[in-house]
CSV table of C-alpha atoms and ligand atoms in Angstrom, one decimal:
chain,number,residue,atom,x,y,z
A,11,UNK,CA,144.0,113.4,134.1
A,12,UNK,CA,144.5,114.0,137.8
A,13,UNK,CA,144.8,117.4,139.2
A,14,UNK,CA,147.5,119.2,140.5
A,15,UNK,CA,148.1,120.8,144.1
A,16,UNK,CA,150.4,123.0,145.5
A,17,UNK,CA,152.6,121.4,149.1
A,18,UNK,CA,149.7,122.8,150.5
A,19,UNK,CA,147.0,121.4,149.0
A,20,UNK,CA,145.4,124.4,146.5
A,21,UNK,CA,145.2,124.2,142.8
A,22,UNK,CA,148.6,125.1,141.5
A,23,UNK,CA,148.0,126.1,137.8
A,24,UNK,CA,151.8,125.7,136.6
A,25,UNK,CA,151.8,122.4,137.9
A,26,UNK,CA,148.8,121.2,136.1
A,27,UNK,CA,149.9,122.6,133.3
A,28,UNK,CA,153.1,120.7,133.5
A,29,UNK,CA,150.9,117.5,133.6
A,30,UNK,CA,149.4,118.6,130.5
A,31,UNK,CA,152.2,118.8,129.0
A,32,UNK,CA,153.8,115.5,129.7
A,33,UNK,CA,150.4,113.5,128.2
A,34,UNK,CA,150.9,115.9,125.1
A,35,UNK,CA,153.9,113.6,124.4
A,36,UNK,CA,152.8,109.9,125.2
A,37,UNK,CA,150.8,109.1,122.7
A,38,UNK,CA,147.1,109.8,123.9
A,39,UNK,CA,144.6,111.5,122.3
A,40,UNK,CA,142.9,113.6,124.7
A,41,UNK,CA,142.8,113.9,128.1
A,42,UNK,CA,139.2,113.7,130.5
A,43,UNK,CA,139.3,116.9,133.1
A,44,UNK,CA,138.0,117.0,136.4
A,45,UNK,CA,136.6,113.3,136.6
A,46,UNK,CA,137.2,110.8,139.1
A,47,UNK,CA,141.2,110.6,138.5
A,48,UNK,CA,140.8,114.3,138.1
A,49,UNK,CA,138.9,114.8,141.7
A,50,UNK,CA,136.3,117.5,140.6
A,51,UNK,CA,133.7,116.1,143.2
A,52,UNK,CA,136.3,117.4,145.6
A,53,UNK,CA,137.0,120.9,144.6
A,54,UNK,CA,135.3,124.1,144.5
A,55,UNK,CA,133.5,125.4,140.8
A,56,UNK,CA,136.6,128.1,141.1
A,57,UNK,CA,138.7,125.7,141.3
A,58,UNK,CA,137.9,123.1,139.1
A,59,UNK,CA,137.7,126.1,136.2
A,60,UNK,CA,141.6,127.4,137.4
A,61,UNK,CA,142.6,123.5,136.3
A,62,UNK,CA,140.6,123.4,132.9
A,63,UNK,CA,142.0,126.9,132.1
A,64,UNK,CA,145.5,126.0,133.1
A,65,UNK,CA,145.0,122.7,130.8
A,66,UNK,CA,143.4,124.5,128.2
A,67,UNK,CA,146.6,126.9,128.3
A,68,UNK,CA,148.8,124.1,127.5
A,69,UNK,CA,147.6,121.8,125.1
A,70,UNK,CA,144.4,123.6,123.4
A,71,UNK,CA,144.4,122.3,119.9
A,72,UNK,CA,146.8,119.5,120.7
A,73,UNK,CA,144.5,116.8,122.2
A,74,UNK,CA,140.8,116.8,122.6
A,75,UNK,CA,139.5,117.9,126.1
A,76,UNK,CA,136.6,116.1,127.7
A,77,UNK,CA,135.6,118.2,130.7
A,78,UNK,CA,133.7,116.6,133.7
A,79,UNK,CA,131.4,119.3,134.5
A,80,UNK,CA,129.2,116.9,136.7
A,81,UNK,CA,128.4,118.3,140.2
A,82,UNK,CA,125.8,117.5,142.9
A,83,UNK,CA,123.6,120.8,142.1
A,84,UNK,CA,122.1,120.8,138.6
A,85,UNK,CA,122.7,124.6,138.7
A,86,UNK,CA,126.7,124.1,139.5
A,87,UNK,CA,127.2,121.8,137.0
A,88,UNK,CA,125.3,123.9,134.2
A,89,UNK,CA,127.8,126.6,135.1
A,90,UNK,CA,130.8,124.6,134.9
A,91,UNK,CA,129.2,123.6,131.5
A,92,UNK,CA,129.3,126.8,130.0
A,93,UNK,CA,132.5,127.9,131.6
A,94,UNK,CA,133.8,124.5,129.5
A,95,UNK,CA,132.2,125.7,126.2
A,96,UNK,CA,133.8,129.3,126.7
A,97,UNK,CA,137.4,128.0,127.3
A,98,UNK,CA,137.4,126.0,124.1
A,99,UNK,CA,136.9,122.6,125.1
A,100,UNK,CA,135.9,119.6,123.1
A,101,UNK,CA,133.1,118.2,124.5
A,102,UNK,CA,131.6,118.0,127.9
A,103,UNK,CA,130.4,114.8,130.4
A,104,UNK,CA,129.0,114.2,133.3
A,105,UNK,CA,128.0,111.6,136.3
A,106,UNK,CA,124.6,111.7,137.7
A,107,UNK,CA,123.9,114.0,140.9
A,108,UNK,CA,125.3,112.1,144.3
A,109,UNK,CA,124.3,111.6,147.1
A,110,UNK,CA,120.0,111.7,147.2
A,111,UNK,CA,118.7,108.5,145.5
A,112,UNK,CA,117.3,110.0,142.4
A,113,UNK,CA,114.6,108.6,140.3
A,114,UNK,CA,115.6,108.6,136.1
A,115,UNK,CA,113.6,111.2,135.6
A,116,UNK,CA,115.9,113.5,137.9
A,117,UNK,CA,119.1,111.9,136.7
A,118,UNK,CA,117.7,112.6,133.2
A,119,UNK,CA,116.8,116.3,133.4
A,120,UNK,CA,120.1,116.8,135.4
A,121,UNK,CA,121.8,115.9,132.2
A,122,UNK,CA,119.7,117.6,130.1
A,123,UNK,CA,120.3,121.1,131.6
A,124,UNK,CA,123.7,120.9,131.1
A,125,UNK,CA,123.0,119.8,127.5
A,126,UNK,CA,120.6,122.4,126.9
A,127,UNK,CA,122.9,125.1,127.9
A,128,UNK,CA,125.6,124.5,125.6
A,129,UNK,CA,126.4,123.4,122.3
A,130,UNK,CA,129.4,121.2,123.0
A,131,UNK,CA,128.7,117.8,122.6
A,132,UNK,CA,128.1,115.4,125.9
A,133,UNK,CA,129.2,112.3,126.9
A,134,UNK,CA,127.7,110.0,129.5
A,135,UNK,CA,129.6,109.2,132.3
A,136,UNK,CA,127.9,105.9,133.8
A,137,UNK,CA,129.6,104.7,137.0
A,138,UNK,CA,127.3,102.7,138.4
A,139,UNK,CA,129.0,101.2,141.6
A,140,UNK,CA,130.6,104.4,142.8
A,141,UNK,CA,127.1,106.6,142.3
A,142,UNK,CA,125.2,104.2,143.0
A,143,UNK,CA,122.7,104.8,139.7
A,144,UNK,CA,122.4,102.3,136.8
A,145,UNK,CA,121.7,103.8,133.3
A,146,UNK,CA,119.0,101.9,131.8
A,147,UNK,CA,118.6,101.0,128.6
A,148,UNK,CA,115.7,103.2,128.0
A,149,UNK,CA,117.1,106.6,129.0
A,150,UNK,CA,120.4,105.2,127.2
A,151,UNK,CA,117.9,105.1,124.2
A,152,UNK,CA,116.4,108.6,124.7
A,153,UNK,CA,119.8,110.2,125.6
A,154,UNK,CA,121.5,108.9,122.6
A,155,UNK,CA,118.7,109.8,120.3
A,156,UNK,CA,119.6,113.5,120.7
A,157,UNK,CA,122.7,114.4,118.3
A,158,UNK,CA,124.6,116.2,120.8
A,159,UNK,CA,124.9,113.2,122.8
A,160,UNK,CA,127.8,111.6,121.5
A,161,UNK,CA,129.0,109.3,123.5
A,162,UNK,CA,129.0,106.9,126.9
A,163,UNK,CA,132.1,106.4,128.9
A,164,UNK,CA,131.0,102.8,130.6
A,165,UNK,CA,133.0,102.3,133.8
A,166,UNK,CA,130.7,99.5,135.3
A,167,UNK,CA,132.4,95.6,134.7
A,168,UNK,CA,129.6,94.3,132.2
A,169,UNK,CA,131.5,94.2,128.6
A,170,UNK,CA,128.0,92.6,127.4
A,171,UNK,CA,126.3,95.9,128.8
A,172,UNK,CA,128.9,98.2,127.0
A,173,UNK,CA,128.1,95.9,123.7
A,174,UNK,CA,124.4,96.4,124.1
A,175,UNK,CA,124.9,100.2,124.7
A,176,UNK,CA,127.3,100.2,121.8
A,177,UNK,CA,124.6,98.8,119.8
A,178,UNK,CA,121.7,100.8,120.8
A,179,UNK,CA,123.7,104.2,120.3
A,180,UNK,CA,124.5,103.0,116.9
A,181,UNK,CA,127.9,103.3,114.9
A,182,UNK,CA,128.6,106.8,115.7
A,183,UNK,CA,128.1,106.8,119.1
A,184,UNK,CA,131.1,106.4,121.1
A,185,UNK,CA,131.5,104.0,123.7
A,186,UNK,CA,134.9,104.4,125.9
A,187,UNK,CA,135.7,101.2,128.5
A,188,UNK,CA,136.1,102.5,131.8
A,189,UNK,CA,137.5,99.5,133.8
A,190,UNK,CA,141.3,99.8,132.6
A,191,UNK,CA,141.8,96.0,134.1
A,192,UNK,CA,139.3,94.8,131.1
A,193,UNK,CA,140.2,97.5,128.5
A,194,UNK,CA,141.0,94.7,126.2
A,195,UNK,CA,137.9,93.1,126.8
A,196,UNK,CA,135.9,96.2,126.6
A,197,UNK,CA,137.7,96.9,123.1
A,198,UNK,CA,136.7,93.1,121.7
A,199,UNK,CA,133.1,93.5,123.0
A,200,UNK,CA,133.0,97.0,120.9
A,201,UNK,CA,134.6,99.9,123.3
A,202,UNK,CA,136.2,103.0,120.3
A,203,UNK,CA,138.4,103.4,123.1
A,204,UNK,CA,138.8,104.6,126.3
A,205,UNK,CA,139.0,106.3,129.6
A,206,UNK,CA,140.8,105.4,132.7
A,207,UNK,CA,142.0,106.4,135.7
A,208,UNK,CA,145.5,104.1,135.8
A,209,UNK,CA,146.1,105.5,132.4
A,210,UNK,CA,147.7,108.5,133.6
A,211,UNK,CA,151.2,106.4,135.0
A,212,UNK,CA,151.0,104.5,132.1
A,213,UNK,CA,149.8,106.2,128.8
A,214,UNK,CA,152.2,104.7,126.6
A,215,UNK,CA,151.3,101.0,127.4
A,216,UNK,CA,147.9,101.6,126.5
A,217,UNK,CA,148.6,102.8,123.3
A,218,UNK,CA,150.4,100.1,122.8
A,219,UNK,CA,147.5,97.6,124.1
A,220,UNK,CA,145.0,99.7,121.6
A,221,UNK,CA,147.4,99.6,118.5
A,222,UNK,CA,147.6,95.5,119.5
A,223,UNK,CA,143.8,95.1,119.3
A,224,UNK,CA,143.7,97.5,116.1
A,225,UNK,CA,146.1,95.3,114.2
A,226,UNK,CA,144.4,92.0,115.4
A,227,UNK,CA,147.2,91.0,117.5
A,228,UNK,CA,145.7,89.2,120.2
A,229,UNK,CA,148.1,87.5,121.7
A,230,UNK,CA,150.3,89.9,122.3
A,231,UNK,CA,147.0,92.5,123.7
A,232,UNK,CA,146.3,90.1,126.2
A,233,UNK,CA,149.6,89.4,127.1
A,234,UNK,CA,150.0,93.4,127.4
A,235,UNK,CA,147.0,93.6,129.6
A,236,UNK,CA,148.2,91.1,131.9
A,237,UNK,CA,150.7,92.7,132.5
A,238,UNK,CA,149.5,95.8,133.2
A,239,UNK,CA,147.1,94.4,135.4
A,240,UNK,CA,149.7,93.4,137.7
A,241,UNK,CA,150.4,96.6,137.7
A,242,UNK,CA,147.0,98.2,138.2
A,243,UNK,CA,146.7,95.2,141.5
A,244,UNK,CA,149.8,96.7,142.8
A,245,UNK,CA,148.4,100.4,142.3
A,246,UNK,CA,145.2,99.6,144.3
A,247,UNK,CA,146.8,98.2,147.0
A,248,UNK,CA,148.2,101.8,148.3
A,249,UNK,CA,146.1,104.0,150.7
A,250,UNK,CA,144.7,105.6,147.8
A,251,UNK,CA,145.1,104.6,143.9
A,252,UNK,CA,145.7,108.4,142.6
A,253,UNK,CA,148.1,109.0,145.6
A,254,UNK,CA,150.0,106.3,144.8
A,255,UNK,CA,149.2,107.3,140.6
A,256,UNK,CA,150.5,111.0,142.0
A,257,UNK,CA,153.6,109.9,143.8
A,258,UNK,CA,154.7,107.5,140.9
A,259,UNK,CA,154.4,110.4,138.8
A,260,UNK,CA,157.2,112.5,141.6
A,261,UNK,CA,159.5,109.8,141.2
A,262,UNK,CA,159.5,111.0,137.4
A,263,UNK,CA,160.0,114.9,138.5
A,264,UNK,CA,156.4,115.6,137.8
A,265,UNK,CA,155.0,117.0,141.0
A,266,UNK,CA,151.3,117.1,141.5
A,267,UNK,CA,150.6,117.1,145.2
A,268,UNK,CA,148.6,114.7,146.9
A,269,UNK,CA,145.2,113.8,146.5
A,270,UNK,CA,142.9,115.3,148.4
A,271,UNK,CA,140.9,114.0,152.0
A,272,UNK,CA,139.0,112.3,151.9
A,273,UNK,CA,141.4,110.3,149.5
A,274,UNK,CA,143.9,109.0,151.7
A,275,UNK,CA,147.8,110.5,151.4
A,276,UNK,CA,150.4,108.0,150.1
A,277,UNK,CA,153.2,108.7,152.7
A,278,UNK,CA,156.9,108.1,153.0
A,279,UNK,CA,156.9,104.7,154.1
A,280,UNK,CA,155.9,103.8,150.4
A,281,UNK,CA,158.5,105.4,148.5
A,282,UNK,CA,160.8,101.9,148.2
A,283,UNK,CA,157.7,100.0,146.8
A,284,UNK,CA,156.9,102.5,144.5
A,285,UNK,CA,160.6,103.2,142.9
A,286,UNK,CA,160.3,99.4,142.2
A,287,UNK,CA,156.9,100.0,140.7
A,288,UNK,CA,157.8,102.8,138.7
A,289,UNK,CA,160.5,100.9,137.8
A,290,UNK,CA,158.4,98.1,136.4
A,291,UNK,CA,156.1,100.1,134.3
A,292,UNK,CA,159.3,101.6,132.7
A,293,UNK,CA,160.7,98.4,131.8
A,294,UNK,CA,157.6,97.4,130.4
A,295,UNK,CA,157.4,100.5,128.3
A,296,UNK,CA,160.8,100.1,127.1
A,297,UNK,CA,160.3,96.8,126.5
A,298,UNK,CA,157.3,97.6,124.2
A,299,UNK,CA,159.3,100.2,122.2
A,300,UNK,CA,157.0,102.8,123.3
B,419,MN9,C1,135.4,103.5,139.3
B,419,MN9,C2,136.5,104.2,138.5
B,419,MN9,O1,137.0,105.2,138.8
B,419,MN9,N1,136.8,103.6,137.4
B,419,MN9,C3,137.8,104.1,136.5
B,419,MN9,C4,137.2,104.6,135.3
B,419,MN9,O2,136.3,104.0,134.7
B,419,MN9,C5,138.9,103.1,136.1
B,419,MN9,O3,139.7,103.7,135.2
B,419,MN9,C6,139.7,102.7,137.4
B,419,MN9,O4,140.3,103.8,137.9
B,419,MN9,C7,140.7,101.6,137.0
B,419,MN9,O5,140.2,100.6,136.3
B,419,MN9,C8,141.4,101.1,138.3
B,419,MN9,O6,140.6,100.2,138.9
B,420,PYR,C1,139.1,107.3,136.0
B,420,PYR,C2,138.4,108.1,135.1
B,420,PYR,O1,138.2,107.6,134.0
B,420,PYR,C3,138.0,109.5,135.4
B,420,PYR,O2,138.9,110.3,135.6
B,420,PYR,O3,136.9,109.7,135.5
């Protein structure tokens, strides 16, 4: 989920609830808080707490919230942690601290605080090329072993790595694909589902693409993702991927601001290319009935 701004730029709770709202009715079964779509490395704990409470607000009880209480201080993050449990929400998840090239052992405690100080369940959010830290197999193992770690959302491009993580974990541990260009592929290779940032202009069609790959209709899933990959080229060819995500979603009356510096604006000038965008994901939601 991304977040929502005022025209100025600050959290605008009515707006974000608004947003809520919309995914309530697409099809989706929960929606992941304050992650990368969701910009919570740019905001403020305060502020990243008005957007869960605003969400939780809306749709508590509807879908399942997954809040990203990762943060660069362990001590941050364990707050956000338990300001997630007290709110009501599902489960919690987090990347590794930024910025200082941490050894496993700091990633792993780093986790484990925040594990420790709740009793919502957890799930791993491994982005390896935007932080920079691989999860090996090993702290995979010991992470999973605990019970309260349910779960890995896998946003790096290896489908074999996601298999082998899938298998370690073990049948009840959840394994979400992150790249949504491969979510098929991530689905074949033994993703339960999954978590993406393109998701959020688009629910519908990857609902569609997961009910395809649960009933074993291939052709049409790949033909789906194809599709929707030309879409997802034409999204990352904007200044920014959620401005252009946020500005798509304007065209449909749901306002959410722009994204914030140091993600780059999507001005004016774009509006003609994204009507004919927005235009194309419709069509192709229509198309598929959803
Ligand atoms: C690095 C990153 O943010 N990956 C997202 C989550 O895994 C994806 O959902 C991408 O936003 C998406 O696949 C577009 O490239
Ligand atoms: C993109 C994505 O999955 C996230 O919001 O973290």
């Amino acid at each position: 989920m991304y977040s929502a701004y005022d025209d100025s730029g600050n959290v605008d709770s009515e707006r974000v609830k608004q947003l809520a709202r919309y995914y309530a009715g697409t099809g989706v079964k929960g929606l992941y808080v304050g992650g990368s779509s969701g910009e919570g490395m740019l905001q403020t704990a305060e502020e990243r707490m008005q957007v869960l409470h605003a969400v939780m607000e809306e749709v508590k009880g509807e879908l399942k919230i997954l809040v990203h209480v990762g943060a660069n201080s362990t001590r941050e993050s364990v707050e956000l942690a338990k300001h997630a449990e007290l709110s009501g929400a599902d489960a919690i998840s987090a990347v590794p601290s930024i910025y200082y090239r941490l050894s496993e052992k700091a990633v792993e405690t780093h986790w484990q605080k925040m594990i420790d100080a709740v009793s919502l369940p957890f799930i791993i959010y491994n982005t390896p090329q935007t932080t920079g830290f691989h999860l090996s197999m090993p702290l995979l193992e010991r992470m999973a072993k605990q019970d309260q770690v349910i779960g890995v959302k896998m946003s790096g491009e290896s489908t074999f790595e996601l298999q082998q993580f899938k298998e370690a974990g073990g049948d009840d541990f959840l394994v979400f694909n992150g790249p949504d260009e491969q979510f098929l592929g991530g689905r074949a290779m033994g993703a339960d589902g999954g978590i993406g940032g393109t998701y959020g202009v688009m629910p519908e069609l990857f609902c569609v693409l997961d009910r395809f790959f649960s009933e074993n209709k291939l052709d049409e899933a790949k033909a789906l993702q194809f599709r929707i990959n030309r879409i997802i080229k034409k999204l990352l060819g904007y200044p920014s991927l959620y401005g252009a995500c946020k500005s798509i979603l304007s065209l449909r009356g749901i306002e959410t601001g722009q994204p914030r510096l140091p993600l780059l604006p999507v001005g004016e000038e774009f509006r003609a290319s994204l009507l004919e965008l927005n235009r194309e994901i419709q069509d192709l939601t229509a198309e598929m009935g959803a």
